[in-house]
């Protein structure tokens, strides 16, 4: 076991140690990035919004014409077994399906008789540190160079990888992706903006991943009466924001307090983001940890 991957992992119907899990170099995930994935947070050994995560996995599989190799109940059984075997109470479950390994390298789909490669593992859930939460994190903005189906959670993430690397090289935690003058999301997160007490969220289009955390944040805004507008956010509005946050299964709700070296608002995590983080924790602790 590595500190980040629990044994056993799941591979093609078997549970086995990571060191014994192997796939062919002809796997289409390896050759073409031809596959999909999902990341599911686990709190107190309970998977968070599992039906929503498995629903998004199905939507992505449909979007790339890859048959789902497992029924929902079978996915749940795999996930339960990974959770039970892992040493941590809070975890992150990674699932990946590729279009399998043919006996050649050829772009069109292989014969239906070629089985997909199905992989899953549990890792520890690494949420932001107390210091990151207290100070917020820095981000850069970059041009969104991804393809036109960013609503699909596919493993071909090169544009995201390059954007994120650029951020890291500048000492930043995230890269905000701007397309045609509008904020879409982060390289691995959704982005919310606050202006004058109003919470702004970019709409779900083909140019943004429909985040499970994004949906919960919007639900919580409705529940607690936080004014919210779902609409395109111009880059100029992003730069004039009082607060900017990133949301994801692992980052939860995290303030971005510096953008391209300039302070966001007063340069500290803002009150609406703080409230949203608390609502998120309350939701987690009541709905999740107490069952
Ligand atoms: N990333 N947008 C992108 C591009 C993402 O990669 C992610 C998640 C999100 C947030 O989605 P959710 O709230 O469902 O986690 C938005 C995962 C965590 C990852 O790639 O590791």
Short mmCIF file of N, CA and C and ligand atoms in Angstrom, two decimals, residues 37 39 53 56 146 153 160 185-190 209-214 247-250, ligand 1:
data_model
loop_
_atom_site.label_atom_id
_atom_site.label_comp_id
_atom_site.label_asym_id
_atom_site.label_seq_id
_atom_site.Cartn_x
_atom_site.Cartn_y
_atom_site.Cartn_z
N UNK A 37 -13.81 8.68 -15.58
CA UNK A 37 -13.51 8.44 -14.17
C UNK A 37 -14.51 9.14 -13.28
N UNK A 39 -14.75 10.54 -8.90
CA UNK A 39 -14.14 10.67 -7.57
C UNK A 39 -15.27 10.89 -6.56
N UNK A 53 -23.12 10.62 -7.86
CA UNK A 53 -21.83 10.34 -8.50
C UNK A 53 -21.97 9.23 -9.54
N UNK A 56 -23.65 10.64 -12.56
CA UNK A 56 -22.75 11.41 -13.45
C UNK A 56 -21.83 10.46 -14.22
N UNK A 146 -9.33 23.38 -23.20
CA UNK A 146 -9.90 22.04 -23.25
C UNK A 146 -10.82 21.87 -24.45
N UNK A 153 -16.74 13.63 -17.56
CA UNK A 153 -15.59 13.44 -16.66
C UNK A 153 -14.69 12.36 -17.27
N UNK A 160 -6.08 20.27 -18.53
CA UNK A 160 -6.21 20.55 -17.08
C UNK A 160 -4.85 20.41 -16.40
N UNK A 185 -14.69 27.34 -15.00
CA UNK A 185 -14.47 26.57 -13.77
C UNK A 185 -12.98 26.56 -13.50
N UNK A 186 -12.54 25.76 -12.53
CA UNK A 186 -11.13 25.57 -12.28
C UNK A 186 -10.64 24.31 -12.99
N UNK A 187 -9.32 24.10 -12.96
CA UNK A 187 -8.76 22.91 -13.62
C UNK A 187 -9.29 21.63 -12.96
N UNK A 188 -9.60 21.69 -11.65
CA UNK A 188 -10.15 20.51 -10.96
C UNK A 188 -11.21 20.92 -9.94
N UNK A 189 -11.95 21.99 -10.24
CA UNK A 189 -12.97 22.46 -9.29
C UNK A 189 -13.98 23.34 -10.01
N UNK A 190 -15.13 23.54 -9.39
CA UNK A 190 -16.06 24.57 -9.86
C UNK A 190 -15.75 25.86 -9.11
N UNK A 209 -17.81 21.04 -15.94
CA UNK A 209 -18.22 19.78 -15.30
C UNK A 209 -19.34 20.06 -14.31
N UNK A 210 -20.45 19.31 -14.38
CA UNK A 210 -21.51 19.49 -13.38
C UNK A 210 -21.07 18.89 -12.04
N UNK A 211 -20.52 19.71 -11.18
CA UNK A 211 -19.95 19.23 -9.92
C UNK A 211 -21.04 18.78 -8.95
N UNK A 212 -20.76 17.71 -8.24
CA UNK A 212 -21.69 17.25 -7.21
C UNK A 212 -21.66 18.24 -6.04
N UNK A 213 -20.48 18.78 -5.74
CA UNK A 213 -20.37 19.80 -4.70
C UNK A 213 -21.06 21.09 -5.13
N UNK A 214 -20.92 21.45 -6.41
CA UNK A 214 -21.60 22.62 -6.99
C UNK A 214 -23.11 22.52 -6.73
N UNK A 247 -14.93 24.87 -5.39
CA UNK A 247 -15.63 23.76 -4.74
C UNK A 247 -15.29 22.46 -5.47
N UNK A 248 -15.08 21.42 -4.68
CA UNK A 248 -14.93 20.08 -5.26
C UNK A 248 -15.08 19.06 -4.14
N UNK A 249 -15.15 17.80 -4.54
CA UNK A 249 -15.32 16.71 -3.58
C UNK A 249 -14.20 16.70 -2.55
N UNK A 250 -13.00 17.09 -2.93
CA UNK A 250 -11.88 17.04 -1.98
C UNK A 250 -11.60 18.41 -1.34
N1 LIG B 1 -12.32 17.05 -9.71
N2 LIG B 1 -14.57 20.71 -12.39
C1 LIG B 1 -13.54 19.91 -12.70
C2 LIG B 1 -12.80 20.16 -13.98
C3 LIG B 1 -13.17 18.86 -11.83
O1 LIG B 1 -12.15 18.04 -12.15
C4 LIG B 1 -13.90 18.68 -10.62
C5 LIG B 1 -13.57 17.59 -9.64
C6 LIG B 1 -14.95 19.55 -10.33
C7 LIG B 1 -15.78 19.42 -9.07
O2 LIG B 1 -16.64 18.31 -9.13
P1 LIG B 1 -17.12 17.57 -7.78
O3 LIG B 1 -17.72 18.61 -6.92
O4 LIG B 1 -18.12 16.58 -8.27
O5 LIG B 1 -15.90 16.94 -7.15
C8 LIG B 1 -15.26 20.55 -11.24
C9 LIG B 1 -12.02 15.84 -8.99
C10 LIG B 1 -12.13 15.98 -7.51
C11 LIG B 1 -10.67 15.33 -9.46
O6 LIG B 1 -10.44 15.40 -10.66
O7 LIG B 1 -9.90 14.85 -8.65
#
